[in-house]
mmCIF file of C-alpha atoms in Angstrom:
data_model
loop_
_atom_site.group_PDB
_atom_site.id
_atom_site.type_symbol
_atom_site.label_atom_id
_atom_site.label_comp_id
_atom_site.label_asym_id
_atom_site.label_seq_id
_atom_site.Cartn_x
_atom_site.Cartn_y
_atom_site.Cartn_z
ATOM 1 C CA UNK D 1 106.477 -82.593 -125.108
ATOM 2 C CA UNK D 2 105.066 -80.343 -122.378
ATOM 3 C CA UNK D 3 104.734 -76.744 -123.456
ATOM 4 C CA UNK D 4 104.030 -73.592 -121.386
ATOM 5 C CA UNK D 5 102.172 -70.570 -122.483
ATOM 6 C CA UNK D 6 103.560 -67.234 -121.331
ATOM 7 C CA UNK D 7 100.633 -65.292 -119.699
ATOM 8 C CA UNK D 8 102.448 -62.008 -118.986
ATOM 9 C CA UNK D 9 104.804 -60.015 -121.072
ATOM 10 C CA UNK D 10 108.345 -60.604 -119.651
ATOM 11 C CA UNK D 11 109.123 -56.864 -120.133
ATOM 12 C CA UNK D 12 106.023 -54.885 -119.109
ATOM 13 C CA UNK D 13 103.753 -57.464 -117.572
ATOM 14 C CA UNK D 14 100.918 -56.817 -119.949
ATOM 15 C CA UNK D 15 98.762 -59.868 -120.776
ATOM 16 C CA UNK D 16 97.422 -59.230 -124.249
ATOM 17 C CA UNK D 17 99.368 -60.554 -127.201
ATOM 18 C CA UNK D 18 99.230 -60.640 -131.094
ATOM 19 C CA UNK D 19 100.156 -63.739 -133.006
ATOM 20 C CA UNK D 20 102.971 -62.836 -135.473
ATOM 21 C CA UNK D 21 103.781 -66.054 -137.239
ATOM 22 C CA UNK D 22 105.077 -69.541 -136.680
ATOM 23 C CA UNK D 23 108.735 -70.571 -137.030
ATOM 24 C CA UNK D 24 110.107 -74.069 -137.606
ATOM 25 C CA UNK D 25 112.808 -75.642 -135.518
ATOM 26 C CA UNK D 26 115.188 -76.473 -138.339
ATOM 27 C CA UNK D 27 117.896 -77.766 -136.001
ATOM 28 C CA UNK D 28 116.492 -80.544 -133.861
ATOM 29 C CA UNK D 29 112.733 -81.315 -133.823
ATOM 30 C CA UNK D 30 111.146 -79.862 -136.948
ATOM 31 C CA UNK D 31 108.339 -78.519 -134.823
ATOM 32 C CA UNK D 32 106.560 -75.258 -135.478
ATOM 33 C CA UNK D 33 106.605 -72.514 -132.604
ATOM 34 C CA UNK D 34 104.389 -69.493 -132.383
ATOM 35 C CA UNK D 35 105.892 -65.994 -132.102
ATOM 36 C CA UNK D 36 103.722 -63.564 -130.226
ATOM 37 C CA UNK D 37 104.063 -59.789 -129.577
ATOM 38 C CA UNK D 38 102.901 -57.710 -126.583
ATOM 39 C CA UNK D 39 100.060 -55.335 -127.485
ATOM 40 C CA UNK D 40 101.393 -52.833 -124.972
ATOM 41 C CA UNK D 41 105.233 -52.590 -125.435
ATOM 42 C CA UNK D 42 105.713 -54.614 -128.625
ATOM 43 C CA UNK D 43 108.069 -57.146 -127.137
ATOM 44 C CA UNK D 44 108.260 -60.334 -129.129
ATOM 45 C CA UNK D 45 108.756 -63.829 -127.705
ATOM 46 C CA UNK D 46 108.167 -67.566 -128.285
ATOM 47 C CA UNK D 47 104.873 -68.862 -126.799
ATOM 48 C CA UNK D 48 103.941 -71.551 -126.187
ATOM 49 C CA UNK D 49 107.428 -72.887 -125.595
ATOM 50 C CA UNK D 50 108.900 -76.059 -124.119
ATOM 51 C CA UNK D 51 108.757 -76.346 -120.270
ATOM 52 C CA UNK D 52 112.090 -75.249 -118.724
ATOM 53 C CA UNK D 53 112.976 -78.963 -117.776
ATOM 54 C CA UNK D 54 112.654 -79.898 -121.482
ATOM 55 C CA UNK D 55 114.561 -77.036 -123.129
ATOM 56 C CA UNK D 56 117.791 -78.956 -122.956
ATOM 57 C CA UNK D 57 116.428 -81.568 -125.369
ATOM 58 C CA UNK D 58 116.333 -78.897 -128.175
ATOM 59 C CA UNK D 59 120.061 -78.388 -127.912
ATOM 60 C CA UNK D 60 120.887 -82.016 -128.657
ATOM 61 C CA UNK D 61 122.248 -81.743 -132.140
ATOM 62 C CA UNK D 62 125.664 -82.331 -133.691
ATOM 63 C CA UNK D 63 125.022 -79.403 -136.019
ATOM 64 C CA UNK D 64 124.189 -76.886 -133.220
ATOM 65 C CA UNK D 65 126.844 -74.240 -134.022
ATOM 66 C CA UNK D 66 127.105 -72.590 -130.646
ATOM 67 C CA UNK D 67 129.276 -75.374 -129.266
ATOM 68 C CA UNK D 68 130.606 -76.636 -132.615
ATOM 69 C CA UNK D 69 134.425 -77.111 -132.903
ATOM 70 C CA UNK D 70 134.319 -79.004 -136.207
ATOM 71 C CA UNK D 71 135.883 -77.969 -139.462
ATOM 72 C CA UNK D 72 133.371 -80.011 -141.396
ATOM 73 C CA UNK D 73 131.395 -77.982 -144.011
ATOM 74 C CA UNK D 74 131.909 -74.517 -145.375
ATOM 75 C CA UNK D 75 129.537 -72.931 -142.812
ATOM 76 C CA UNK D 76 131.470 -74.219 -139.880
ATOM 77 C CA UNK D 77 134.858 -73.291 -141.438
ATOM 78 C CA UNK D 78 133.717 -69.694 -141.984
ATOM 79 C CA UNK D 79 132.224 -69.646 -138.382
ATOM 80 C CA UNK D 80 135.427 -70.649 -136.810
ATOM 81 C CA UNK D 81 137.520 -68.050 -138.806
ATOM 82 C CA UNK D 82 134.997 -65.295 -137.937
ATOM 83 C CA UNK D 83 135.018 -66.431 -134.306
ATOM 84 C CA UNK D 84 138.712 -66.141 -133.895
ATOM 85 C CA UNK D 85 138.731 -62.638 -135.418
ATOM 86 C CA UNK D 86 135.746 -61.621 -133.302
ATOM 87 C CA UNK D 87 137.469 -62.566 -130.038
ATOM 88 C CA UNK D 88 139.844 -59.649 -130.580
ATOM 89 C CA UNK D 89 136.996 -57.305 -131.304
ATOM 90 C CA UNK D 90 135.038 -58.265 -128.171
ATOM 91 C CA UNK D 91 138.247 -58.058 -126.036
ATOM 92 C CA UNK D 92 138.961 -54.491 -127.393
ATOM 93 C CA UNK D 93 135.363 -53.531 -126.672
ATOM 94 C CA UNK D 94 135.648 -54.590 -123.019
ATOM 95 C CA UNK D 95 138.961 -52.665 -122.693
ATOM 96 C CA UNK D 96 137.311 -49.580 -124.177
ATOM 97 C CA UNK D 97 134.526 -49.311 -121.841
ATOM 98 C CA UNK D 98 135.844 -50.801 -118.586
ATOM 99 C CA UNK D 99 137.350 -48.103 -116.256
ATOM 100 C CA UNK D 100 139.486 -50.648 -114.464
ATOM 101 C CA UNK D 101 141.999 -51.895 -117.044
ATOM 102 C CA UNK D 102 143.132 -54.647 -114.491
ATOM 103 C CA UNK D 103 139.595 -55.620 -113.575
ATOM 104 C CA UNK D 104 137.993 -58.991 -113.564
ATOM 105 C CA UNK D 105 135.386 -60.379 -115.911
ATOM 106 C CA UNK D 106 132.680 -63.009 -115.930
ATOM 107 C CA UNK D 107 131.527 -64.380 -119.250
ATOM 108 C CA UNK D 108 128.010 -65.820 -118.741
ATOM 109 C CA UNK D 109 127.134 -68.584 -121.077
ATOM 110 C CA UNK D 110 130.896 -69.153 -121.775
ATOM 111 C CA UNK D 111 130.316 -72.017 -124.062
ATOM 112 C CA UNK D 112 133.569 -73.783 -124.822
ATOM 113 C CA UNK D 113 135.638 -71.027 -123.174
ATOM 114 C CA UNK D 114 137.197 -69.279 -126.164
ATOM 115 C CA UNK D 115 136.520 -65.730 -124.899
ATOM 116 C CA UNK D 116 137.553 -66.482 -121.343
ATOM 117 C CA UNK D 117 140.822 -68.007 -122.650
ATOM 118 C CA UNK D 118 141.483 -65.088 -124.923
ATOM 119 C CA UNK D 119 140.988 -62.526 -122.093
ATOM 120 C CA UNK D 120 143.199 -64.534 -119.778
ATOM 121 C CA UNK D 121 145.941 -64.708 -122.289
ATOM 122 C CA UNK D 122 145.791 -60.937 -122.760
ATOM 123 C CA UNK D 123 146.210 -60.051 -119.104
ATOM 124 C CA UNK D 124 142.615 -59.974 -117.758
ATOM 125 C CA UNK D 125 141.278 -61.878 -114.829
ATOM 126 C CA UNK D 126 138.495 -63.815 -116.641
ATOM 127 C CA UNK D 127 136.134 -66.514 -115.454
ATOM 128 C CA UNK D 128 133.130 -68.185 -117.131
ATOM 129 C CA UNK D 129 129.859 -69.581 -116.178
ATOM 130 C CA UNK D 130 128.451 -72.419 -118.367
ATOM 131 C CA UNK D 131 125.642 -74.754 -117.329
ATOM 132 C CA UNK D 132 126.166 -77.255 -120.154
ATOM 133 C CA UNK D 133 128.496 -80.155 -119.096
ATOM 134 C CA UNK D 134 129.592 -80.923 -122.633
ATOM 135 C CA UNK D 135 130.658 -77.345 -123.277
ATOM 136 C CA UNK D 136 132.559 -77.329 -120.026
ATOM 137 C CA UNK D 137 134.398 -80.366 -120.850
ATOM 138 C CA UNK D 138 135.555 -78.948 -124.116
ATOM 139 C CA UNK D 139 136.701 -75.767 -122.305
ATOM 140 C CA UNK D 140 138.704 -78.002 -119.987
ATOM 141 C CA UNK D 141 140.326 -80.123 -122.550
ATOM 142 C CA UNK D 142 140.901 -77.439 -125.190
ATOM 143 C CA UNK D 143 141.965 -74.484 -122.993
ATOM 144 C CA UNK D 144 142.565 -76.000 -119.544
ATOM 145 C CA UNK D 145 139.797 -73.760 -118.164
ATOM 146 C CA UNK D 146 137.429 -74.892 -115.371
ATOM 147 C CA UNK D 147 134.166 -73.066 -115.947
ATOM 148 C CA UNK D 148 131.650 -72.477 -113.144
ATOM 149 C CA UNK D 149 128.813 -74.975 -113.332
ATOM 150 C CA UNK D 150 126.381 -73.485 -110.816
ATOM 151 C CA UNK D 151 125.374 -69.900 -110.304
ATOM 152 C CA UNK D 152 125.512 -70.318 -106.539
ATOM 153 C CA UNK D 153 129.201 -70.917 -106.692
ATOM 154 C CA UNK D 154 129.759 -67.297 -107.910
ATOM 155 C CA UNK D 155 131.058 -65.635 -104.710
ATOM 156 C CA UNK D 156 132.594 -62.400 -105.926
ATOM 157 C CA UNK D 157 131.701 -59.209 -107.726
ATOM 158 C CA UNK D 158 132.962 -58.358 -111.237
ATOM 159 C CA UNK D 159 134.080 -55.157 -113.100
ATOM 160 C CA UNK D 160 132.787 -56.613 -116.345
ATOM 161 C CA UNK D 161 130.064 -59.198 -117.197
ATOM 162 C CA UNK D 162 129.532 -60.327 -120.785
ATOM 163 C CA UNK D 163 126.741 -62.267 -122.378
ATOM 164 C CA UNK D 164 127.468 -63.045 -126.048
ATOM 165 C CA UNK D 165 124.221 -64.354 -127.653
ATOM 166 C CA UNK D 166 123.087 -65.844 -124.319
ATOM 167 C CA UNK D 167 120.198 -63.677 -122.961
ATOM 168 C CA UNK D 168 117.770 -64.759 -125.608
ATOM 169 C CA UNK D 169 118.086 -68.389 -124.245
ATOM 170 C CA UNK D 170 117.426 -67.579 -120.547
ATOM 171 C CA UNK D 171 113.961 -68.634 -119.482
ATOM 172 C CA UNK D 172 113.486 -65.893 -116.643
ATOM 173 C CA UNK D 173 114.697 -62.473 -117.742
ATOM 174 C CA UNK D 174 113.901 -60.650 -114.585
ATOM 175 C CA UNK D 175 115.588 -63.188 -112.493
ATOM 176 C CA UNK D 176 118.631 -63.154 -114.590
ATOM 177 C CA UNK D 177 118.969 -59.441 -114.273
ATOM 178 C CA UNK D 178 118.559 -59.679 -110.542
ATOM 179 C CA UNK D 179 121.450 -62.098 -110.530
ATOM 180 C CA UNK D 180 123.591 -59.839 -112.680
ATOM 181 C CA UNK D 181 122.791 -56.835 -110.563
ATOM 182 C CA UNK D 182 124.004 -58.723 -107.443
ATOM 183 C CA UNK D 183 127.325 -59.545 -108.762
ATOM 184 C CA UNK D 184 128.196 -56.528 -110.928
ATOM 185 C CA UNK D 185 130.282 -53.774 -109.189
ATOM 186 C CA UNK D 186 128.956 -50.220 -108.983
ATOM 187 C CA UNK D 187 129.783 -48.551 -112.242
ATOM 188 C CA UNK D 188 130.698 -52.002 -113.636
ATOM 189 C CA UNK D 189 130.090 -52.788 -117.270
ATOM 190 C CA UNK D 190 127.438 -55.185 -118.601
ATOM 191 C CA UNK D 191 127.793 -56.167 -122.312
ATOM 192 C CA UNK D 192 125.031 -58.042 -123.976
ATOM 193 C CA UNK D 193 124.959 -59.280 -127.577
ATOM 194 C CA UNK D 194 121.579 -60.378 -129.060
ATOM 195 C CA UNK D 195 120.026 -60.870 -132.509
ATOM 196 C CA UNK D 196 118.176 -57.686 -133.727
ATOM 197 C CA UNK D 197 114.646 -58.435 -134.903
ATOM 198 C CA UNK D 198 114.460 -54.988 -136.498
ATOM 199 C CA UNK D 199 117.263 -55.852 -138.946
ATOM 200 C CA UNK D 200 116.942 -55.899 -142.706
ATOM 201 C CA UNK D 201 117.594 -59.517 -142.970
ATOM 202 C CA UNK D 202 114.728 -60.241 -140.467
ATOM 203 C CA UNK D 203 112.305 -58.152 -142.577
ATOM 204 C CA UNK D 204 113.383 -60.143 -145.597
ATOM 205 C CA UNK D 205 113.315 -63.675 -144.292
ATOM 206 C CA UNK D 206 110.522 -63.199 -141.770
ATOM 207 C CA UNK D 207 109.608 -66.631 -140.292
ATOM 208 C CA UNK D 208 112.645 -68.284 -142.152
ATOM 209 C CA UNK D 209 115.051 -65.887 -140.257
ATOM 210 C CA UNK D 210 117.647 -68.255 -138.769
ATOM 211 C CA UNK D 211 118.193 -65.924 -135.805
ATOM 212 C CA UNK D 212 114.693 -66.706 -134.430
ATOM 213 C CA UNK D 213 116.090 -70.169 -133.777
ATOM 214 C CA UNK D 214 113.016 -71.463 -132.079
ATOM 215 C CA UNK D 215 112.538 -72.829 -129.402
ATOM 216 C CA UNK D 216 116.110 -72.209 -128.166
ATOM 217 C CA UNK D 217 115.743 -68.474 -128.587
ATOM 218 C CA UNK D 218 112.903 -67.599 -126.227
ATOM 219 C CA UNK D 219 112.961 -63.827 -126.717
ATOM 220 C CA UNK D 220 113.460 -61.633 -129.836
ATOM 221 C CA UNK D 221 114.866 -58.308 -128.811
ATOM 222 C CA UNK D 222 114.905 -54.700 -130.037
ATOM 223 C CA UNK D 223 117.111 -52.058 -128.609
ATOM 224 C CA UNK D 224 114.305 -50.492 -126.578
ATOM 225 C CA UNK D 225 113.332 -53.784 -125.068
ATOM 226 C CA UNK D 226 116.780 -54.250 -123.574
ATOM 227 C CA UNK D 227 117.029 -50.658 -122.364
ATOM 228 C CA UNK D 228 113.608 -50.982 -120.585
ATOM 229 C CA UNK D 229 114.572 -54.270 -118.943
ATOM 230 C CA UNK D 230 117.954 -53.008 -117.754
ATOM 231 C CA UNK D 231 116.540 -49.698 -116.542
ATOM 232 C CA UNK D 232 114.203 -51.578 -114.182
ATOM 233 C CA UNK D 233 117.385 -52.549 -112.264
ATOM 234 C CA UNK D 234 119.000 -49.190 -112.589
ATOM 235 C CA UNK D 235 121.424 -50.501 -115.121
ATOM 236 C CA UNK D 236 121.962 -47.598 -117.555
ATOM 237 C CA UNK D 237 122.398 -47.834 -121.380
ATOM 238 C CA UNK D 238 125.695 -46.478 -122.559
ATOM 239 C CA UNK D 239 126.093 -47.396 -126.214
ATOM 240 C CA UNK D 240 125.590 -49.980 -128.908
ATOM 241 C CA UNK D 241 127.773 -51.510 -131.493
ATOM 242 C CA UNK D 242 127.195 -53.628 -134.665
ATOM 243 C CA UNK D 243 128.142 -57.243 -135.163
ATOM 244 C CA UNK D 244 128.949 -57.200 -138.843
ATOM 245 C CA UNK D 245 129.701 -60.832 -139.334
ATOM 246 C CA UNK D 246 126.317 -62.073 -138.171
ATOM 247 C CA UNK D 247 124.356 -60.973 -141.130
ATOM 248 C CA UNK D 248 126.111 -63.134 -143.732
ATOM 249 C CA UNK D 249 126.091 -66.201 -141.324
ATOM 250 C CA UNK D 250 122.435 -65.740 -140.413
ATOM 251 C CA UNK D 251 121.411 -65.190 -144.053
ATOM 252 C CA UNK D 252 123.288 -68.296 -145.165
ATOM 253 C CA UNK D 253 121.384 -70.321 -142.609
ATOM 254 C CA UNK D 254 118.138 -68.707 -143.543
ATOM 255 C CA UNK D 255 118.556 -69.557 -147.183
ATOM 256 C CA UNK D 256 119.246 -73.255 -146.141
ATOM 257 C CA UNK D 257 115.952 -73.132 -144.087
ATOM 258 C CA UNK D 258 114.298 -72.157 -147.324
ATOM 259 C CA UNK D 259 116.062 -74.942 -149.148
ATOM 260 C CA UNK D 260 117.349 -72.425 -151.624
ATOM 261 C CA UNK D 261 119.581 -73.375 -154.493
ATOM 262 C CA UNK D 262 123.138 -72.127 -153.937
ATOM 263 C CA UNK D 263 122.125 -71.170 -150.378
ATOM 264 C CA UNK D 264 125.640 -70.249 -149.313
ATOM 265 C CA UNK D 265 126.299 -67.849 -152.156
ATOM 266 C CA UNK D 266 122.708 -66.363 -151.887
ATOM 267 C CA UNK D 267 123.138 -65.947 -148.170
ATOM 268 C CA UNK D 268 126.587 -64.345 -148.390
ATOM 269 C CA UNK D 269 125.342 -61.831 -150.970
ATOM 270 C CA UNK D 270 122.179 -60.970 -148.995
ATOM 271 C CA UNK D 271 124.154 -60.687 -145.780
ATOM 272 C CA UNK D 272 126.283 -58.142 -147.328
ATOM 273 C CA UNK D 273 123.228 -56.270 -148.691
ATOM 274 C CA UNK D 274 121.841 -56.277 -145.097
ATOM 275 C CA UNK D 275 124.963 -54.825 -143.766
ATOM 276 C CA UNK D 276 124.967 -52.064 -146.414
ATOM 277 C CA UNK D 277 121.341 -51.258 -145.535
ATOM 278 C CA UNK D 278 122.178 -50.930 -141.947
ATOM 279 C CA UNK D 279 124.647 -48.079 -142.658
ATOM 280 C CA UNK D 280 121.396 -45.994 -143.082
ATOM 281 C CA UNK D 281 119.282 -47.535 -140.331
ATOM 282 C CA UNK D 282 121.819 -48.731 -137.717
ATOM 283 C CA UNK D 283 119.841 -52.000 -137.563
ATOM 284 C CA UNK D 284 122.383 -54.735 -137.983
ATOM 285 C CA UNK D 285 121.463 -58.459 -137.852
ATOM 286 C CA UNK D 286 122.899 -58.608 -134.369
ATOM 287 C CA UNK D 287 123.868 -55.722 -131.950
ATOM 288 C CA UNK D 288 126.096 -55.410 -128.839
ATOM 289 C CA UNK D 289 124.619 -53.277 -126.092
ATOM 290 C CA UNK D 290 126.924 -51.725 -123.367
ATOM 291 C CA UNK D 291 125.362 -50.872 -119.986
ATOM 292 C CA UNK D 292 126.805 -49.368 -116.768
ATOM 293 C CA UNK D 293 125.544 -50.422 -113.300
ATOM 294 C CA UNK D 294 124.032 -47.650 -111.119
ATOM 295 C CA UNK D 295 123.189 -47.746 -107.398
#
């Protein structure tokens, strides 16, 4: 498998890095991948990583939960219940920060279309972009939604753009923000959810932290990383919100990576501990960041 080494920091452009540790791909290949950190700005990312044309091969797993609609297994059952509840939370967040209550929305990395469908059912004009054909097919058969399959087909501007656990998968961060800037209306809202590598559960699990999810997760963000990246495009930070359900889910998977006895129980308990710790640090397992587009 061809791998590429990242020569320049995707955030600041610096070219000197520190090796942090190696993480194992516990989903598809079993390979080890190095995580490095920029000596200048501290941004952490996966390098070397699969060449862009080979990244899709690391998503070929029946157990890859991002597109999973199965009820098999306790983890998937919990995931589906939490997802359904989270849709309303996400929708209410969009309504809170969007100035145009009748505005349109683009969900980037729409997956199987659940959020797009929820928004449309509740009166919004929502569309979704999803490059994966299998996910688009599920969206079509499950919700009757045709998701956009090619970025070049997006021919309008949007009041709100959302990316729910998507940005960490995108190979070229600067190019992605250029694209977002081009289709986000002035004063439009950009909402990005990503894992938080400064969380309590990351500090506990370290290389076994499931949210590193190498090599599918190419980047491992802190709040300041995203603020710096967005500010380069005059997209201004507004607020951040916790994703409370992620810590138990990520902790369960992390315990399974460690092959722990009673992994589900241990992970559930530690996930609650992580959430309690975050009440004092505001460093939840995953965070939602809200931005507003400037000129």
